[in-house]
PDB file of C-alpha atoms in Angstrom:
ATOM      1  CA  MET J   1     147.059 215.631  50.268  1.00 47.00           C
ATOM      2  CA  GLY J   2     144.713 218.842  49.303  1.00 68.00           C
ATOM      3  CA  LEU J   3     142.613 220.411  48.094  1.00 78.00           C
ATOM      4  CA  PRO J   4     143.021 220.428  43.949  1.00 81.00           C
ATOM      5  CA  GLY J   5     144.244 223.674  42.189  1.00 88.00           C
ATOM      6  CA  LYS J   6     145.797 227.070  43.559  1.00 93.00           C
ATOM      7  CA  GLU J   7     145.182 229.069  46.293  1.00 94.00           C
ATOM      8  CA  ILE J   8     143.702 232.774  45.720  1.00 96.00           C
ATOM      9  CA  TYR J   9     142.960 233.772  49.114  1.00 96.00           C
ATOM     10  CA  ARG J  10     143.745 232.983  53.163  1.00 95.00           C
ATOM     11  CA  GLY J  11     142.279 234.604  55.534  1.00 94.00           C
ATOM     12  CA  TYR J  12     142.672 233.665  59.452  1.00 92.00           C
ATOM     13  CA  ASP J  13     138.831 234.559  62.602  1.00 91.00           C
ATOM     14  CA  GLN J  14     139.516 233.639  65.703  1.00 90.00           C
ATOM     15  CA  TYR J  15     137.230 230.047  64.496  1.00 90.00           C
ATOM     16  CA  GLY J  16     140.418 229.682  62.390  1.00 89.00           C
ATOM     17  CA  VAL J  17     141.112 229.325  58.459  1.00 92.00           C
ATOM     18  CA  VAL J  18     138.586 230.441  55.450  1.00 95.00           C
ATOM     19  CA  SER J  19     140.155 229.283  52.269  1.00 95.00           C
ATOM     20  CA  VAL J  20     139.868 229.595  48.411  1.00 96.00           C
ATOM     21  CA  VAL J  21     141.233 227.261  46.288  1.00 95.00           C
ATOM     22  CA  GLU J  22     141.178 228.121  42.399  1.00 96.00           C
ATOM     23  CA  ASP J  23     141.254 224.945  40.288  1.00 95.00           C
ATOM     24  CA  GLY J  24     140.367 225.718  36.189  1.00 95.00           C
ATOM     25  CA  PRO J  25     136.680 226.110  36.685  1.00 95.00           C
ATOM     26  CA  LYS J  26     136.073 224.711  39.828  1.00 95.00           C
ATOM     27  CA  ARG J  27     136.294 227.576  43.264  1.00 96.00           C
ATOM     28  CA  TYR J  28     136.599 225.707  46.487  1.00 96.00           C
ATOM     29  CA  LEU J  29     135.829 227.523  50.445  1.00 96.00           C
ATOM     30  CA  ALA J  30     137.670 225.639  52.993  1.00 93.00           C
ATOM     31  CA  PHE J  31     138.301 225.529  56.707  1.00 90.00           C
ATOM     32  CA  GLY J  32     141.215 223.739  56.814  1.00 77.00           C
ATOM     33  CA  ASP J  33     143.765 222.160  54.822  1.00 70.00           C
ATOM     34  CA  GLN J  34     141.655 219.293  53.512  1.00 65.00           C
ATOM     35  CA  ASP J  35     138.174 219.445  53.104  1.00 73.00           C
ATOM     36  CA  GLU J  36     135.679 221.840  50.945  1.00 84.00           C
ATOM     37  CA  GLN J  37     133.080 223.082  52.513  1.00 89.00           C
ATOM     38  CA  SER J  38     131.556 224.408  49.309  1.00 92.00           C
ATOM     39  CA  CYS J  39     132.168 224.545  45.607  1.00 94.00           C
ATOM     40  CA  TRP J  40     131.142 226.914  42.819  1.00 95.00           C
ATOM     41  CA  LEU J  41     131.428 226.300  38.875  1.00 95.00           C
ATOM     42  CA  LYS J  42     132.248 229.492  37.285  1.00 94.00           C
ATOM     43  CA  HIS J  43     130.290 229.282  34.338  1.00 94.00           C
ATOM     44  CA  GLU J  44     126.922 227.892  36.249  1.00 95.00           C
ATOM     45  CA  PRO J  45     126.743 230.097  39.569  1.00 95.00           C
ATOM     46  CA  LEU J  46     123.633 229.188  40.260  1.00 95.00           C
ATOM     47  CA  SER J  47     124.362 225.299  40.462  1.00 96.00           C
ATOM     48  CA  PRO J  48     125.184 224.016  43.569  1.00 96.00           C
ATOM     49  CA  GLN J  49     127.675 221.174  42.854  1.00 95.00           C
ATOM     50  CA  HIS J  50     127.343 219.483  45.868  1.00 95.00           C
ATOM     51  CA  GLU J  51     125.403 216.450  45.831  1.00 95.00           C
ATOM     52  CA  TYR J  52     124.037 217.543  49.421  1.00 96.00           C
ATOM     53  CA  VAL J  53     122.693 220.403  48.761  1.00 97.00           C
ATOM     54  CA  ARG J  54     121.046 219.371  46.094  1.00 97.00           C
ATOM     55  CA  ALA J  55     119.491 216.604  47.706  1.00 98.00           C
ATOM     56  CA  MET J  56     118.301 219.454  50.951  1.00 98.00           C
ATOM     57  CA  LEU J  57     115.972 220.979  47.897  1.00 98.00           C
ATOM     58  CA  LEU J  58     114.118 218.391  47.498  1.00 98.00           C
ATOM     59  CA  VAL J  59     111.816 219.753  50.183  1.00 98.00           C
ATOM     60  CA  LEU J  60     110.655 222.309  47.338  1.00 98.00           C
ATOM     61  CA  LEU J  61     108.772 219.094  46.743  1.00 98.00           C
ATOM     62  CA  PHE J  62     106.157 220.238  49.588  1.00 98.00           C
ATOM     63  CA  LYS J  63     106.458 223.686  49.934  1.00 97.00           C
ATOM     64  CA  GLU J  64     107.594 226.476  47.229  1.00 95.00           C
ATOM     65  CA  PRO J  65     108.268 229.512  49.256  1.00 97.00           C
ATOM     66  CA  LYS J  66     108.058 232.675  49.852  1.00 98.00           C
ATOM     67  CA  GLN J  67     110.003 233.239  53.095  1.00 98.00           C
ATOM     68  CA  THR J  68     113.140 231.337  54.272  1.00 98.00           C
ATOM     69  CA  ILE J  69     116.608 230.557  57.039  1.00 98.00           C
ATOM     70  CA  SER J  70     119.375 229.710  56.536  1.00 98.00           C
ATOM     71  CA  PHE J  71     121.611 228.566  59.143  1.00 98.00           C
ATOM     72  CA  GLY J  72     125.269 228.473  57.716  1.00 96.00           C
ATOM     73  CA  LEU J  73     126.678 230.158  54.663  1.00 97.00           C
ATOM     74  CA  GLY J  74     129.622 228.627  53.247  1.00 94.00           C
ATOM     75  CA  ALA J  75     130.255 229.955  50.002  1.00 96.00           C
ATOM     76  CA  GLY J  76     126.222 230.650  49.309  1.00 97.00           C
ATOM     77  CA  SER J  77     125.530 227.681  46.698  1.00 97.00           C
ATOM     78  CA  LEU J  78     122.143 226.802  48.144  1.00 98.00           C
ATOM     79  CA  ASN J  79     121.114 230.778  48.633  1.00 98.00           C
ATOM     80  CA  SER J  80     122.684 231.610  45.650  1.00 98.00           C
ATOM     81  CA  CYS J  81     120.373 229.085  44.074  1.00 98.00           C
ATOM     82  CA  LEU J  82     117.369 229.816  45.195  1.00 98.00           C
ATOM     83  CA  HIS J  83     117.927 233.842  44.812  1.00 98.00           C
ATOM     84  CA  GLY J  84     117.873 232.812  41.318  1.00 97.00           C
ATOM     85  CA  TYR J  85     115.263 230.270  40.826  1.00 96.00           C
ATOM     86  CA  PHE J  86     112.424 231.667  42.655  1.00 97.00           C
ATOM     87  CA  PRO J  87     112.364 235.953  42.539  1.00 96.00           C
ATOM     88  CA  SER J  88     110.075 236.603  44.660  1.00 97.00           C
ATOM     89  CA  LEU J  89     111.894 234.863  47.559  1.00 98.00           C
ATOM     90  CA  LYS J  90     112.652 236.634  50.715  1.00 98.00           C
ATOM     91  CA  GLN J  91     115.740 234.713  52.456  1.00 98.00           C
ATOM     92  CA  GLN J  92     117.569 235.550  56.332  1.00 98.00           C
ATOM     93  CA  VAL J  93     120.966 233.847  56.342  1.00 98.00           C
ATOM     94  CA  VAL J  94     122.835 233.867  59.604  1.00 98.00           C
ATOM     95  CA  GLU J  95     126.392 233.074  59.610  1.00 97.00           C
ATOM     96  CA  LEU J  96     128.147 232.505  62.124  1.00 95.00           C
ATOM     97  CA  ARG J  97     131.828 234.290  60.736  1.00 95.00           C
ATOM     98  CA  PRO J  98     132.029 237.221  59.206  1.00 94.00           C
ATOM     99  CA  GLU J  99     135.311 235.961  57.217  1.00 96.00           C
ATOM    100  CA  VAL J 100     133.116 233.496  55.581  1.00 96.00           C
ATOM    101  CA  VAL J 101     130.275 236.343  54.785  1.00 97.00           C
ATOM    102  CA  ASN J 102     133.173 238.281  53.485  1.00 96.00           C
ATOM    103  CA  VAL J 103     134.648 235.259  51.511  1.00 97.00           C
ATOM    104  CA  ALA J 104     130.828 234.605  49.737  1.00 97.00           C
ATOM    105  CA  TYR J 105     130.726 237.940  48.401  1.00 98.00           C
ATOM    106  CA  LYS J 106     133.873 238.816  46.841  1.00 97.00           C
ATOM    107  CA  TYR J 107     134.907 235.188  45.694  1.00 97.00           C
ATOM    108  CA  PHE J 108     131.659 233.170  45.352  1.00 97.00           C
ATOM    109  CA  GLN J 109     128.867 235.924  43.928  1.00 96.00           C
ATOM    110  CA  LEU J 110     126.861 235.737  46.509  1.00 97.00           C
ATOM    111  CA  PRO J 111     123.858 237.856  45.951  1.00 96.00           C
ATOM    112  CA  ARG J 112     123.488 241.717  47.749  1.00 95.00           C
ATOM    113  CA  GLY J 113     119.811 243.206  47.606  1.00 93.00           C
ATOM    114  CA  LYS J 114     116.941 243.496  49.321  1.00 95.00           C
ATOM    115  CA  ARG J 115     115.875 240.498  49.260  1.00 97.00           C
ATOM    116  CA  MET J 116     118.958 238.401  51.137  1.00 98.00           C
ATOM    117  CA  VAL J 117     119.346 239.840  54.409  1.00 97.00           C
ATOM    118  CA  VAL J 118     122.937 238.162  56.001  1.00 97.00           C
ATOM    119  CA  HIS J 119     123.243 237.666  59.604  1.00 97.00           C
ATOM    120  CA  THR J 120     126.738 237.112  61.411  1.00 96.00           C
ATOM    121  CA  MET J 121     125.680 235.817  64.677  1.00 96.00           C
ATOM    122  CA  ASP J 122     125.409 232.396  66.452  1.00 94.00           C
ATOM    123  CA  ALA J 123     121.862 230.944  64.915  1.00 96.00           C
ATOM    124  CA  ASN J 124     120.731 230.150  68.812  1.00 93.00           C
ATOM    125  CA  THR J 125     121.317 234.186  69.007  1.00 95.00           C
ATOM    126  CA  TYR J 126     119.473 234.363  65.970  1.00 96.00           C
ATOM    127  CA  LEU J 127     116.421 231.903  67.266  1.00 95.00           C
ATOM    128  CA  GLN J 128     116.088 233.490  70.305  1.00 92.00           C
ATOM    129  CA  THR J 129     116.346 237.012  69.746  1.00 91.00           C
ATOM    130  CA  GLU J 130     116.148 238.285  66.262  1.00 88.00           C
ATOM    131  CA  ILE J 131     112.385 238.870  65.620  1.00 85.00           C
ATOM    132  CA  GLY J 132     110.723 238.521  62.356  1.00 86.00           C
ATOM    133  CA  LYS J 133     108.334 236.818  59.651  1.00 88.00           C
ATOM    134  CA  LYS J 134     108.273 232.910  60.288  1.00 96.00           C
ATOM    135  CA  ALA J 135     109.744 231.035  57.521  1.00 98.00           C
ATOM    136  CA  ASP J 136     108.103 228.169  54.891  1.00 98.00           C
ATOM    137  CA  ILE J 137     110.819 226.787  55.165  1.00 98.00           C
ATOM    138  CA  LEU J 138     114.105 226.482  57.726  1.00 98.00           C
ATOM    139  CA  PHE J 139     118.059 225.193  56.335  1.00 98.00           C
ATOM    140  CA  SER J 140     120.129 224.158  58.841  1.00 98.00           C
ATOM    141  CA  ASP J 141     124.084 223.541  57.742  1.00 96.00           C
ATOM    142  CA  ILE J 142     126.172 224.147  61.014  1.00 92.00           C
ATOM    143  CA  TYR J 143     129.203 223.153  60.229  1.00 87.00           C
ATOM    144  CA  SER J 144     133.003 223.979  61.180  1.00 81.00           C
ATOM    145  CA  ALA J 145     136.292 222.484  60.112  1.00 76.00           C
ATOM    146  CA  ASP J 146     135.446 220.144  63.014  1.00 81.00           C
ATOM    147  CA  GLY J 147     132.123 218.516  61.237  1.00 84.00           C
ATOM    148  CA  LEU J 148     128.895 219.124  62.324  1.00 86.00           C
ATOM    149  CA  ASP J 149     128.369 221.405  65.391  1.00 85.00           C
ATOM    150  CA  ALA J 150     125.871 219.484  68.106  1.00 87.00           C
ATOM    151  CA  VAL J 151     123.315 222.105  68.461  1.00 90.00           C
ATOM    152  CA  GLN J 152     122.048 221.318  65.383  1.00 93.00           C
ATOM    153  CA  LEU J 153     121.059 217.565  67.021  1.00 92.00           C
ATOM    154  CA  ALA J 154     119.821 219.075  69.831  1.00 94.00           C
ATOM    155  CA  PRO J 155     116.256 219.015  71.368  1.00 95.00           C
ATOM    156  CA  ASP J 156     115.800 222.010  72.791  1.00 96.00           C
ATOM    157  CA  PHE J 157     117.202 223.836  69.158  1.00 96.00           C
ATOM    158  CA  ILE J 158     114.807 222.188  66.827  1.00 97.00           C
ATOM    159  CA  LEU J 159     111.807 222.606  69.144  1.00 97.00           C
ATOM    160  CA  ARG J 160     113.240 226.659  68.206  1.00 97.00           C
ATOM    161  CA  CYS J 161     113.609 225.650  64.710  1.00 97.00           C
ATOM    162  CA  ALA J 162     109.976 224.584  65.015  1.00 98.00           C
ATOM    163  CA  ASP J 163     108.477 227.815  66.131  1.00 97.00           C
ATOM    164  CA  ARG J 164     110.039 230.232  63.819  1.00 97.00           C
ATOM    165  CA  LEU J 165     108.357 227.676  61.248  1.00 98.00           C
ATOM    166  CA  LYS J 166     104.641 229.090  59.418  1.00 98.00           C
ATOM    167  CA  THR J 167     101.533 226.535  60.448  1.00 97.00           C
ATOM    168  CA  ASP J 168     102.708 224.189  57.500  1.00 97.00           C
ATOM    169  CA  GLY J 169     106.755 225.081  57.211  1.00 98.00           C
ATOM    170  CA  TRP J 170     109.453 222.349  56.708  1.00 98.00           C
ATOM    171  CA  LEU J 171     112.635 222.253  58.848  1.00 98.00           C
ATOM    172  CA  VAL J 172     115.547 221.195  56.690  1.00 98.00           C
ATOM    173  CA  LEU J 173     118.822 219.334  58.741  1.00 97.00           C
ATOM    174  CA  ASN J 174     121.983 218.216  56.705  1.00 96.00           C
ATOM    175  CA  CYS J 175     123.405 215.692  59.303  1.00 95.00           C
ATOM    176  CA  TRP J 176     126.380 212.620  58.266  1.00 91.00           C
ATOM    177  CA  ARG J 177     124.910 209.251  58.448  1.00 86.00           C
ATOM    178  CA  GLU J 178     127.007 208.153  61.656  1.00 85.00           C
ATOM    179  CA  HIS J 179     123.744 210.493  63.301  1.00 85.00           C
ATOM    180  CA  GLN J 180     120.512 207.869  62.015  1.00 86.00           C
ATOM    181  CA  SER J 181     119.358 207.847  65.365  1.00 82.00           C
ATOM    182  CA  THR J 182     116.150 207.098  66.885  1.00 83.00           C
ATOM    183  CA  ASP J 183     116.316 209.885  69.541  1.00 91.00           C
ATOM    184  CA  LEU J 184     116.427 212.148  66.121  1.00 93.00           C
ATOM    185  CA  LEU J 185     113.663 210.967  64.564  1.00 94.00           C
ATOM    186  CA  GLU J 186     112.043 210.789  67.707  1.00 94.00           C
ATOM    187  CA  THR J 187     112.246 214.225  68.570  1.00 95.00           C
ATOM    188  CA  LEU J 188     110.936 215.688  65.123  1.00 96.00           C
ATOM    189  CA  CYS J 189     108.359 213.027  65.184  1.00 96.00           C
ATOM    190  CA  GLU J 190     107.253 214.149  67.894  1.00 96.00           C
ATOM    191  CA  LEU J 191     107.350 217.967  66.617  1.00 97.00           C
ATOM    192  CA  PHE J 192     105.915 217.648  63.595  1.00 98.00           C
ATOM    193  CA  ASP J 193     103.831 215.435  61.161  1.00 97.00           C
ATOM    194  CA  ASP J 194     105.529 214.987  58.037  1.00 98.00           C
ATOM    195  CA  VAL J 195     109.356 213.706  58.597  1.00 98.00           C
ATOM    196  CA  ARG J 196     111.343 211.409  55.863  1.00 97.00           C
ATOM    197  CA  SER J 197     115.330 211.314  54.870  1.00 97.00           C
ATOM    198  CA  CYS J 198     117.701 211.126  52.159  1.00 97.00           C
ATOM    199  CA  ALA J 199     121.163 209.453  52.593  1.00 95.00           C
ATOM    200  CA  THR J 200     123.220 210.762  49.927  1.00 95.00           C
ATOM    201  CA  GLN J 201     126.226 208.685  47.777  1.00 93.00           C
ATOM    202  CA  SER J 202     128.674 210.995  50.085  1.00 89.00           C
ATOM    203  CA  GLY J 203     127.823 210.712  53.235  1.00 93.00           C
ATOM    204  CA  ASN J 204     124.629 213.167  53.848  1.00 94.00           C
ATOM    205  CA  TRP J 205     121.267 212.422  55.530  1.00 96.00           C
ATOM    206  CA  ILE J 206     119.274 215.213  54.757  1.00 97.00           C
ATOM    207  CA  LEU J 207     115.955 215.701  57.128  1.00 97.00           C
ATOM    208  CA  PHE J 208     113.126 217.327  55.982  1.00 98.00           C
ATOM    209  CA  ALA J 209     110.047 218.119  58.212  1.00 98.00           C
ATOM    210  CA  GLY J 210     107.013 219.382  57.963  1.00 98.00           C
ATOM    211  CA  LYS J 211     104.820 220.782  60.372  1.00 98.00           C
ATOM    212  CA  LYS J 212     101.276 220.050  58.252  1.00 97.00           C
ATOM    213  CA  ALA J 213     102.036 216.247  56.723  1.00 96.00           C
ATOM    214  CA  SER J 214     101.748 216.609  51.898  1.00 96.00           C
ATOM    215  CA  HIS J 215      99.323 214.050  51.026  1.00 93.00           C
ATOM    216  CA  LYS J 216     100.581 213.562  47.408  1.00 95.00           C
ATOM    217  CA  ASN J 217     101.331 210.475  46.082  1.00 94.00           C
ATOM    218  CA  ALA J 218     104.274 208.637  44.515  1.00 92.00           C
ATOM    219  CA  SER J 219     102.451 209.670  40.444  1.00 96.00           C
ATOM    220  CA  GLN J 220     102.299 213.420  41.714  1.00 97.00           C
ATOM    221  CA  LEU J 221     106.002 213.019  43.257  1.00 97.00           C
ATOM    222  CA  LYS J 222     106.957 212.108  40.578  1.00 96.00           C
ATOM    223  CA  LYS J 223     105.479 214.142  37.898  1.00 97.00           C
ATOM    224  CA  ASP J 224     107.265 217.432  40.188  1.00 98.00           C
ATOM    225  CA  VAL J 225     109.961 215.935  40.629  1.00 98.00           C
ATOM    226  CA  ARG J 226     110.732 216.081  37.016  1.00 97.00           C
ATOM    227  CA  GLU J 227     109.211 220.063  36.324  1.00 97.00           C
ATOM    228  CA  LEU J 228     111.607 221.040  39.330  1.00 98.00           C
ATOM    229  CA  SER J 229     114.541 219.428  37.667  1.00 98.00           C
ATOM    230  CA  GLN J 230     113.644 221.365  34.904  1.00 97.00           C
ATOM    231  CA  ARG J 231     113.423 224.299  36.583  1.00 96.00           C
ATOM    232  CA  LEU J 232     116.943 224.247  38.319  1.00 97.00           C
ATOM    233  CA  GLY J 233     118.365 222.818  35.669  1.00 95.00           C
ATOM    234  CA  PHE J 234     119.996 219.734  36.762  1.00 95.00           C
ATOM    235  CA  SER J 235     118.677 216.424  38.290  1.00 96.00           C
ATOM    236  CA  LEU J 236     117.378 215.484  41.260  1.00 97.00           C
ATOM    237  CA  ASN J 237     115.991 212.088  40.378  1.00 96.00           C
ATOM    238  CA  SER J 238     118.715 210.221  42.032  1.00 96.00           C
ATOM    239  CA  HIS J 239     118.312 211.725  45.472  1.00 97.00           C
ATOM    240  CA  PHE J 240     114.200 211.535  44.961  1.00 97.00           C
ATOM    241  CA  ALA J 241     114.377 207.716  44.818  1.00 97.00           C
ATOM    242  CA  ARG J 242     116.417 207.329  47.908  1.00 96.00           C
ATOM    243  CA  LEU J 243     113.536 209.681  49.493  1.00 97.00           C
ATOM    244  CA  GLN J 244     112.356 207.849  52.829  1.00 96.00           C
ATOM    245  CA  GLN J 245     109.397 208.276  55.517  1.00 95.00           C
ATOM    246  CA  HIS J 246     109.111 208.075  59.081  1.00 95.00           C
ATOM    247  CA  SER J 247     106.454 209.586  60.120  1.00 75.00           C
ATOM    248  CA  ASP J 248     102.619 207.989  59.897  1.00 64.00           C
TER     249      ASP J 248
END
């Protein structure tokens, strides 16, 4: 069974299909005929519809960013949200597929302007060749039609990500529950002082790793999550309730 609605665009590149499907007020980005990569609501263009994207935004409890790096664009729901609600934020976005970038601009209102620079290249190539300001937060969400790119789990990749963060920066990884392993957690705990995770009902496993430990207590975090939810226009309470700490 394919996605609901009508396909309004289909493009191809060396990596396969990029499809846009419209179903009433919703638009979907897909890399095949079955699973959606992104969901976008026309009348709420800044509001991420996927649970895992909202969960990734829990990192904002620990750091309000001025500079971010994102690996993997999709329809740009994370980046559009950050662009809309953090007007002083500057984003570097890295997406392997030019076709995905074109579709995000044309069909999903990805913002244009100096505050968001999109690089069309491999994430590892970016880490090894592009020189720029270090980030407050680095989001890594590298997926293809076949699922999570294994590079995102590699210790050398995580080390390079850590090197691109400020001394109090945070790394956010979108993985699947099947990737819950002591090896990955050990790698993160060796490089970061504060490691937390959130398992979503949709099957994603979001990892948060801070180079400096947050000393906010439970009461302060509950207050902050209420304020952040009000700012973004949707509740983060259910994701916050599943947040676990792994570091000492």
